[in-house]
């Protein structure tokens, strides 16, 4: 069964450093998402991406964040200058299409980011 | 704005007993409703969803959920709990419309099945 994959599984970085989190969505999916989950808290929406542009973003997704689909398979989240409060589990998700009935977002296993 | 409430941080149930994990939602218009499960150090796994039709939805691992529009609820149920069901369960909602389908999650309920 196809699945969303994410690399790395864990990343430790120093405050102020740039990090890039990578995701490979399910191959025929067209809609891509990033969510995060701070330890012990709920999963929060960050951004959705379709047709090579951001379609919606939350207030969390400020200028320090960016997303890109550099080729036909990868979907990346970049944090330009990490802060302590960016420490969280970051989940990538993909979906086949929206607007139809019954579409489901499928989530990757997550990248645990720790900012020191 | 859409929101989801899971009123119980933790639910304890004895193995073999029925379980219920509660969820209520708020969304403009008709909702997509989902349940996801998260095992320790793992990602979110899709369990089931309600879009339209029969109010009782059946999903993976013997779980089911009942949509109640008048009570705006979507409680997760299983007739007989297993120890392996112990995990964190998230209810989620998305508006039933075209678009990019941002999903809003609840705070999660930890299910502990006691042998």
PDB file of C-alpha atoms in Angstrom:
ATOM      1  CA  UNK A   1       0.000   0.000   0.000  1.00  0.00           C
ATOM      2  CA  UNK A   2       1.461   3.387  -0.937  1.00  0.00           C
ATOM      3  CA  UNK A   3       2.404   5.653   1.935  1.00  0.00           C
ATOM      4  CA  UNK A   4       3.786   9.067   2.721  1.00  0.00           C
ATOM      5  CA  UNK A   5       7.423   9.002   3.800  1.00  0.00           C
ATOM      6  CA  UNK A   6       9.403  11.639   5.677  1.00  0.00           C
ATOM      7  CA  UNK A   7      13.083  12.215   6.310  1.00  0.00           C
ATOM      8  CA  UNK A   8      14.805  12.535   8.641  1.00  0.00           C
ATOM      9  CA  UNK A   9      12.898  10.842  11.415  1.00  0.00           C
ATOM     10  CA  UNK A  10      14.701  12.956  13.993  1.00  0.00           C
ATOM     11  CA  UNK A  11      16.635  16.201  13.690  1.00  0.00           C
ATOM     12  CA  UNK A  12      18.493  18.163  16.326  1.00  0.00           C
ATOM     13  CA  UNK A  13      19.594  21.684  15.489  1.00  0.00           C
ATOM     14  CA  UNK A  14      20.897  24.813  17.138  1.00  0.00           C
ATOM     15  CA  UNK A  15      18.682  27.851  17.515  1.00  0.00           C
ATOM     16  CA  UNK A  16      19.046  30.153  14.512  1.00  0.00           C
ATOM     17  CA  UNK A  17      19.996  27.387  12.118  1.00  0.00           C
ATOM     18  CA  UNK A  18      18.061  26.519   9.001  1.00  0.00           C
ATOM     19  CA  UNK A  19      16.410  23.129   8.696  1.00  0.00           C
ATOM     20  CA  UNK A  20      14.745  21.406   5.778  1.00  0.00           C
ATOM     21  CA  UNK A  21      12.255  18.660   6.416  1.00  0.00           C
ATOM     22  CA  UNK A  22      11.554  16.362   3.523  1.00  0.00           C
ATOM     23  CA  UNK A  23       8.457  14.460   2.484  1.00  0.00           C
ATOM     24  CA  UNK A  24       7.615  12.146  -0.369  1.00  0.00           C
ATOM     25  CA  UNK A  25       3.841  12.179  -0.815  1.00  0.00           C
ATOM     26  CA  UNK A  26       1.855   9.351  -2.337  1.00  0.00           C
ATOM     27  CA  UNK A  27       2.629   9.433  -6.021  1.00  0.00           C
ATOM     28  CA  UNK A  28      -0.743  10.286  -7.568  1.00  0.00           C
ATOM     29  CA  UNK A  29      -1.700  12.819  -4.938  1.00  0.00           C
ATOM     30  CA  UNK A  30      -2.081  16.470  -5.803  1.00  0.00           C
ATOM     31  CA  UNK A  31      -2.594  18.239  -2.471  1.00  0.00           C
ATOM     32  CA  UNK A  32       0.095  18.477   0.142  1.00  0.00           C
ATOM     33  CA  UNK A  33       0.102  19.626   3.729  1.00  0.00           C
ATOM     34  CA  UNK A  34       2.323  20.241   6.701  1.00  0.00           C
ATOM     35  CA  UNK A  35       1.100  19.962  10.262  1.00  0.00           C
ATOM     36  CA  UNK A  36       2.957  20.108  13.537  1.00  0.00           C
ATOM     37  CA  UNK A  37       2.414  18.683  16.972  1.00  0.00           C
ATOM     38  CA  UNK A  38       4.184  20.234  19.918  1.00  0.00           C
ATOM     39  CA  UNK A  39       4.841  17.612  22.571  1.00  0.00           C
ATOM     40  CA  UNK A  40       1.662  16.821  24.438  1.00  0.00           C
ATOM     41  CA  UNK A  41      -0.474  19.137  22.360  1.00  0.00           C
ATOM     42  CA  UNK A  42      -2.822  18.733  19.446  1.00  0.00           C
ATOM     43  CA  UNK A  43      -1.932  18.498  15.802  1.00  0.00           C
ATOM     44  CA  UNK A  44      -1.973  21.956  14.187  1.00  0.00           C
ATOM     45  CA  UNK A  45      -2.338  22.852  10.547  1.00  0.00           C
ATOM     46  CA  UNK A  46       0.555  24.801   9.050  1.00  0.00           C
ATOM     47  CA  UNK A  47       0.088  25.008   5.305  1.00  0.00           C
ATOM     48  CA  UNK A  48      -1.555  23.459   2.279  1.00  0.00           C
ATOM     49  CA  UNK A  49      -0.003  23.388  -1.184  1.00  0.00           C
ATOM     50  CA  UNK A  50      -1.526  22.742  -4.568  1.00  0.00           C
ATOM     51  CA  UNK A  51      -0.469  23.388  -8.126  1.00  0.00           C
ATOM     52  CA  UNK A  52       2.932  24.645  -6.991  1.00  0.00           C
ATOM     53  CA  UNK A  53       1.628  27.310  -4.706  1.00  0.00           C
ATOM     54  CA  UNK A  54       0.428  27.765  -1.166  1.00  0.00           C
ATOM     55  CA  UNK A  55      -3.355  27.517  -1.008  1.00  0.00           C
ATOM     56  CA  UNK A  56      -3.821  28.195   2.686  1.00  0.00           C
ATOM     57  CA  UNK A  57      -1.598  28.829   5.674  1.00  0.00           C
ATOM     58  CA  UNK A  58      -2.098  29.284   9.369  1.00  0.00           C
ATOM     59  CA  UNK A  59      -0.888  32.107  11.569  1.00  0.00           C
ATOM     60  CA  UNK A  60       1.907  29.812  12.715  1.00  0.00           C
ATOM     61  CA  UNK A  61       3.325  29.745   9.186  1.00  0.00           C
ATOM     62  CA  UNK A  62       5.194  33.045   9.268  1.00  0.00           C
ATOM     63  CA  UNK A  63       8.027  34.366   7.128  1.00  0.00           C
ATOM     64  CA  UNK A  64      10.454  31.924   8.704  1.00  0.00           C
ATOM     65  CA  UNK A  65       8.655  29.043   7.033  1.00  0.00           C
ATOM     66  CA  UNK A  66       8.553  28.116   3.380  1.00  0.00           C
ATOM     67  CA  UNK A  67       7.473  25.114   1.344  1.00  0.00           C
ATOM     68  CA  UNK A  68       8.592  23.852  -1.981  1.00  0.00           C
ATOM     69  CA  UNK A  69       8.041  21.018  -4.371  1.00  0.00           C
ATOM     70  CA  UNK A  70      11.443  21.021  -6.039  1.00  0.00           C
ATOM     71  CA  UNK A  71      10.756  18.058  -8.279  1.00  0.00           C
ATOM     72  CA  UNK A  72       7.936  15.695  -9.076  1.00  0.00           C
ATOM     73  CA  UNK A  73       8.213  13.690  -5.904  1.00  0.00           C
ATOM     74  CA  UNK A  74       9.525  15.687  -2.938  1.00  0.00           C
ATOM     75  CA  UNK A  75       7.718  18.247  -0.809  1.00  0.00           C
ATOM     76  CA  UNK A  76       9.844  20.204   1.638  1.00  0.00           C
ATOM     77  CA  UNK A  77       9.317  22.448   4.636  1.00  0.00           C
ATOM     78  CA  UNK A  78      12.098  24.907   5.383  1.00  0.00           C
ATOM     79  CA  UNK A  79      12.494  26.794   8.612  1.00  0.00           C
ATOM     80  CA  UNK A  80      14.946  29.607   7.973  1.00  0.00           C
ATOM     81  CA  UNK A  81      16.058  30.471  11.474  1.00  0.00           C
ATOM     82  CA  UNK A  82      14.826  28.004  14.031  1.00  0.00           C
ATOM     83  CA  UNK A  83      13.546  29.020  17.439  1.00  0.00           C
ATOM     84  CA  UNK A  84      13.210  26.941  20.576  1.00  0.00           C
ATOM     85  CA  UNK A  85       9.447  26.922  20.159  1.00  0.00           C
ATOM     86  CA  UNK A  86       9.776  25.268  16.749  1.00  0.00           C
ATOM     87  CA  UNK A  87      10.588  22.032  18.546  1.00  0.00           C
ATOM     88  CA  UNK A  88       7.788  19.682  17.575  1.00  0.00           C
ATOM     89  CA  UNK A  89       6.824  16.697  15.504  1.00  0.00           C
ATOM     90  CA  UNK A  90       6.197  17.786  11.926  1.00  0.00           C
ATOM     91  CA  UNK A  91       3.802  15.737   9.825  1.00  0.00           C
ATOM     92  CA  UNK A  92       3.469  15.803   6.089  1.00  0.00           C
ATOM     93  CA  UNK A  93       0.188  14.723   4.519  1.00  0.00           C
ATOM     94  CA  UNK A  94      -1.071  14.271   1.006  1.00  0.00           C
ATOM     95  CA  UNK A  95      -4.451  13.891  -0.597  1.00  0.00           C
ATOM     96  CA  UNK A  96      -5.586  12.793  -4.004  1.00  0.00           C
ATOM     97  CA  UNK A  97      -7.902  15.654  -4.755  1.00  0.00           C
ATOM     98  CA  UNK A  98     -10.219  18.086  -3.032  1.00  0.00           C
ATOM     99  CA  UNK A  99     -13.626  19.169  -4.096  1.00  0.00           C
ATOM    100  CA  UNK A 100     -14.757  15.636  -4.573  1.00  0.00           C
ATOM    101  CA  UNK A 101     -16.526  13.690  -1.914  1.00  0.00           C
ATOM    102  CA  UNK A 102     -14.668  11.535   0.520  1.00  0.00           C
ATOM    103  CA  UNK A 103     -11.045  12.444   0.150  1.00  0.00           C
ATOM    104  CA  UNK A 104      -8.714  11.569   2.986  1.00  0.00           C
ATOM    105  CA  UNK A 105      -5.400  13.072   3.976  1.00  0.00           C
ATOM    106  CA  UNK A 106      -2.748  10.431   4.530  1.00  0.00           C
ATOM    107  CA  UNK A 107      -0.026  11.281   6.972  1.00  0.00           C
ATOM    108  CA  UNK A 108       3.634  10.435   7.077  1.00  0.00           C
ATOM    109  CA  UNK A 109       5.375   9.121  10.202  1.00  0.00           C
ATOM    110  CA  UNK A 110       6.650  12.563  11.137  1.00  0.00           C
ATOM    111  CA  UNK A 111       9.977  14.271  11.753  1.00  0.00           C
ATOM    112  CA  UNK A 112      10.777  15.061  15.345  1.00  0.00           C
ATOM    113  CA  UNK A 113      12.613  18.385  15.426  1.00  0.00           C
ATOM    114  CA  UNK A 114      14.476  19.480  18.515  1.00  0.00           C
ATOM    115  CA  UNK A 115      15.882  23.003  18.640  1.00  0.00           C
ATOM    116  CA  UNK A 116      18.535  23.589  21.285  1.00  0.00           C
TER     117      UNK A 116
ATOM    118  CA  UNK B   1     -14.135  28.703  12.006  1.00  0.00           C
ATOM    119  CA  UNK B   2     -14.155  24.970  12.542  1.00  0.00           C
ATOM    120  CA  UNK B   3     -13.306  23.260  15.805  1.00  0.00           C
ATOM    121  CA  UNK B   4     -13.304  19.892  17.481  1.00  0.00           C
ATOM    122  CA  UNK B   5     -13.690  19.071  21.153  1.00  0.00           C
ATOM    123  CA  UNK B   6     -12.582  15.856  22.785  1.00  0.00           C
ATOM    124  CA  UNK B   7     -13.758  16.248  26.371  1.00  0.00           C
ATOM    125  CA  UNK B   8     -11.768  13.363  27.836  1.00  0.00           C
ATOM    126  CA  UNK B   9      -7.992  13.484  28.062  1.00  0.00           C
ATOM    127  CA  UNK B  10      -7.914   9.797  28.896  1.00  0.00           C
ATOM    128  CA  UNK B  11     -10.295   6.872  28.743  1.00  0.00           C
ATOM    129  CA  UNK B  12      -9.613   3.650  30.616  1.00  0.00           C
ATOM    130  CA  UNK B  13     -11.440   0.468  29.703  1.00  0.00           C
ATOM    131  CA  UNK B  14     -10.998  -3.176  30.554  1.00  0.00           C
ATOM    132  CA  UNK B  15     -10.029  -5.543  27.782  1.00  0.00           C
ATOM    133  CA  UNK B  16     -13.128  -7.101  26.231  1.00  0.00           C
ATOM    134  CA  UNK B  17     -15.407  -4.266  27.284  1.00  0.00           C
ATOM    135  CA  UNK B  18     -16.951  -1.825  24.842  1.00  0.00           C
ATOM    136  CA  UNK B  19     -15.223   1.514  24.450  1.00  0.00           C
ATOM    137  CA  UNK B  20     -16.364   4.989  23.489  1.00  0.00           C
ATOM    138  CA  UNK B  21     -14.181   7.987  22.755  1.00  0.00           C
ATOM    139  CA  UNK B  22     -16.173  11.184  22.548  1.00  0.00           C
ATOM    140  CA  UNK B  23     -15.966  13.968  19.995  1.00  0.00           C
ATOM    141  CA  UNK B  24     -18.077  17.002  19.215  1.00  0.00           C
ATOM    142  CA  UNK B  25     -17.483  19.403  16.365  1.00  0.00           C
ATOM    143  CA  UNK B  26     -18.349  22.812  15.047  1.00  0.00           C
ATOM    144  CA  UNK B  27     -18.168  23.726  11.383  1.00  0.00           C
ATOM    145  CA  UNK B  28     -20.015  25.901   8.898  1.00  0.00           C
ATOM    146  CA  UNK B  29     -22.196  23.746   6.741  1.00  0.00           C
ATOM    147  CA  UNK B  30     -21.891  20.000   6.503  1.00  0.00           C
ATOM    148  CA  UNK B  31     -18.746  18.355   7.801  1.00  0.00           C
ATOM    149  CA  UNK B  32     -16.225  15.797   6.818  1.00  0.00           C
ATOM    150  CA  UNK B  33     -15.374  13.972  10.061  1.00  0.00           C
ATOM    151  CA  UNK B  34     -12.390  11.758  10.680  1.00  0.00           C
ATOM    152  CA  UNK B  35     -10.767   9.664  13.342  1.00  0.00           C
ATOM    153  CA  UNK B  36      -7.033   9.124  13.361  1.00  0.00           C
ATOM    154  CA  UNK B  37      -4.968   7.016  15.751  1.00  0.00           C
ATOM    155  CA  UNK B  38      -1.416   7.667  16.864  1.00  0.00           C
ATOM    156  CA  UNK B  39       0.660   4.923  18.411  1.00  0.00           C
ATOM    157  CA  UNK B  40       3.730   5.888  20.466  1.00  0.00           C
ATOM    158  CA  UNK B  41       6.465   7.421  18.315  1.00  0.00           C
ATOM    159  CA  UNK B  42       4.418   6.840  15.203  1.00  0.00           C
ATOM    160  CA  UNK B  43       2.548   9.002  12.747  1.00  0.00           C
ATOM    161  CA  UNK B  44      -1.174   9.480  12.390  1.00  0.00           C
ATOM    162  CA  UNK B  45      -3.059   6.558  10.948  1.00  0.00           C
ATOM    163  CA  UNK B  46      -6.437   7.031   9.341  1.00  0.00           C
ATOM    164  CA  UNK B  47      -9.192   4.997  11.016  1.00  0.00           C
ATOM    165  CA  UNK B  48     -12.456   6.075   9.460  1.00  0.00           C
ATOM    166  CA  UNK B  49     -14.418   8.991   8.093  1.00  0.00           C
ATOM    167  CA  UNK B  50     -17.943  10.266   7.687  1.00  0.00           C
ATOM    168  CA  UNK B  51     -18.900  12.164   4.585  1.00  0.00           C
ATOM    169  CA  UNK B  52     -22.557  11.505   3.978  1.00  0.00           C
ATOM    170  CA  UNK B  53     -25.068   8.684   4.119  1.00  0.00           C
ATOM    171  CA  UNK B  54     -25.367   6.136   6.893  1.00  0.00           C
ATOM    172  CA  UNK B  55     -24.727   7.691  10.280  1.00  0.00           C
ATOM    173  CA  UNK B  56     -22.822   4.629  11.471  1.00  0.00           C
ATOM    174  CA  UNK B  57     -19.427   4.414   9.830  1.00  0.00           C
ATOM    175  CA  UNK B  58     -17.218   1.355  10.045  1.00  0.00           C
ATOM    176  CA  UNK B  59     -13.456   1.623   9.866  1.00  0.00           C
ATOM    177  CA  UNK B  60     -10.213  -0.193  10.478  1.00  0.00           C
ATOM    178  CA  UNK B  61      -9.464  -2.603  13.333  1.00  0.00           C
ATOM    179  CA  UNK B  62     -13.150  -3.067  14.244  1.00  0.00           C
ATOM    180  CA  UNK B  63     -13.746   0.576  15.098  1.00  0.00           C
ATOM    181  CA  UNK B  64     -16.906   2.417  14.180  1.00  0.00           C
ATOM    182  CA  UNK B  65     -18.234   5.900  14.736  1.00  0.00           C
ATOM    183  CA  UNK B  66     -21.704   7.338  14.920  1.00  0.00           C
ATOM    184  CA  UNK B  67     -22.498  10.694  13.382  1.00  0.00           C
ATOM    185  CA  UNK B  68     -25.210  12.619  15.204  1.00  0.00           C
ATOM    186  CA  UNK B  69     -26.048  15.855  13.467  1.00  0.00           C
ATOM    187  CA  UNK B  70     -28.419  17.188  16.125  1.00  0.00           C
ATOM    188  CA  UNK B  71     -25.799  16.719  18.838  1.00  0.00           C
ATOM    189  CA  UNK B  72     -22.892  17.617  16.512  1.00  0.00           C
ATOM    190  CA  UNK B  73     -21.100  14.533  17.737  1.00  0.00           C
ATOM    191  CA  UNK B  74     -18.986  11.829  16.172  1.00  0.00           C
ATOM    192  CA  UNK B  75     -18.125   9.371  18.921  1.00  0.00           C
ATOM    193  CA  UNK B  76     -15.705   6.537  18.243  1.00  0.00           C
ATOM    194  CA  UNK B  77     -16.771   3.094  19.411  1.00  0.00           C
ATOM    195  CA  UNK B  78     -15.630  -0.482  19.504  1.00  0.00           C
ATOM    196  CA  UNK B  79     -17.686  -3.391  20.866  1.00  0.00           C
ATOM    197  CA  UNK B  80     -14.757  -5.188  22.488  1.00  0.00           C
ATOM    198  CA  UNK B  81     -11.504  -3.429  23.373  1.00  0.00           C
ATOM    199  CA  UNK B  82      -8.083  -4.978  22.881  1.00  0.00           C
ATOM    200  CA  UNK B  83      -4.899  -4.104  24.754  1.00  0.00           C
ATOM    201  CA  UNK B  84      -3.377  -3.283  21.375  1.00  0.00           C
ATOM    202  CA  UNK B  85      -5.981  -0.526  20.939  1.00  0.00           C
ATOM    203  CA  UNK B  86      -4.148   1.529  23.555  1.00  0.00           C
ATOM    204  CA  UNK B  87      -3.076   4.679  21.747  1.00  0.00           C
ATOM    205  CA  UNK B  88      -3.869   8.349  21.254  1.00  0.00           C
ATOM    206  CA  UNK B  89      -7.025   9.021  19.250  1.00  0.00           C
ATOM    207  CA  UNK B  90      -7.704  12.227  17.386  1.00  0.00           C
ATOM    208  CA  UNK B  91     -11.026  13.402  16.053  1.00  0.00           C
ATOM    209  CA  UNK B  92     -10.810  15.809  13.120  1.00  0.00           C
ATOM    210  CA  UNK B  93     -13.156  17.913  11.024  1.00  0.00           C
ATOM    211  CA  UNK B  94     -12.998  19.533   7.649  1.00  0.00           C
ATOM    212  CA  UNK B  95     -15.707  21.521   5.902  1.00  0.00           C
ATOM    213  CA  UNK B  96     -17.587  19.604   3.241  1.00  0.00           C
ATOM    214  CA  UNK B  97     -16.839  21.822   0.297  1.00  0.00           C
ATOM    215  CA  UNK B  98     -14.490  22.160  -2.564  1.00  0.00           C
ATOM    216  CA  UNK B  99     -11.106  23.565  -1.788  1.00  0.00           C
ATOM    217  CA  UNK B 100      -7.978  22.589  -0.006  1.00  0.00           C
ATOM    218  CA  UNK B 101      -9.620  20.875   2.928  1.00  0.00           C
ATOM    219  CA  UNK B 102      -7.712  22.102   5.928  1.00  0.00           C
ATOM    220  CA  UNK B 103      -8.262  19.593   8.702  1.00  0.00           C
ATOM    221  CA  UNK B 104      -8.710  20.726  12.284  1.00  0.00           C
ATOM    222  CA  UNK B 105      -7.823  18.228  14.980  1.00  0.00           C
ATOM    223  CA  UNK B 106      -9.044  17.812  18.512  1.00  0.00           C
ATOM    224  CA  UNK B 107      -6.665  17.666  21.438  1.00  0.00           C
ATOM    225  CA  UNK B 108      -6.623  13.892  21.463  1.00  0.00           C
ATOM    226  CA  UNK B 109      -7.837  11.247  23.886  1.00  0.00           C
ATOM    227  CA  UNK B 110      -5.488   8.672  25.309  1.00  0.00           C
ATOM    228  CA  UNK B 111      -7.123   5.270  25.355  1.00  0.00           C
ATOM    229  CA  UNK B 112      -5.762   2.828  27.893  1.00  0.00           C
ATOM    230  CA  UNK B 113      -7.043  -0.733  27.641  1.00  0.00           C
ATOM    231  CA  UNK B 114      -6.351  -2.634  30.827  1.00  0.00           C
ATOM    232  CA  UNK B 115      -5.676  -6.380  30.581  1.00  0.00           C
TER     233      UNK B 115
END
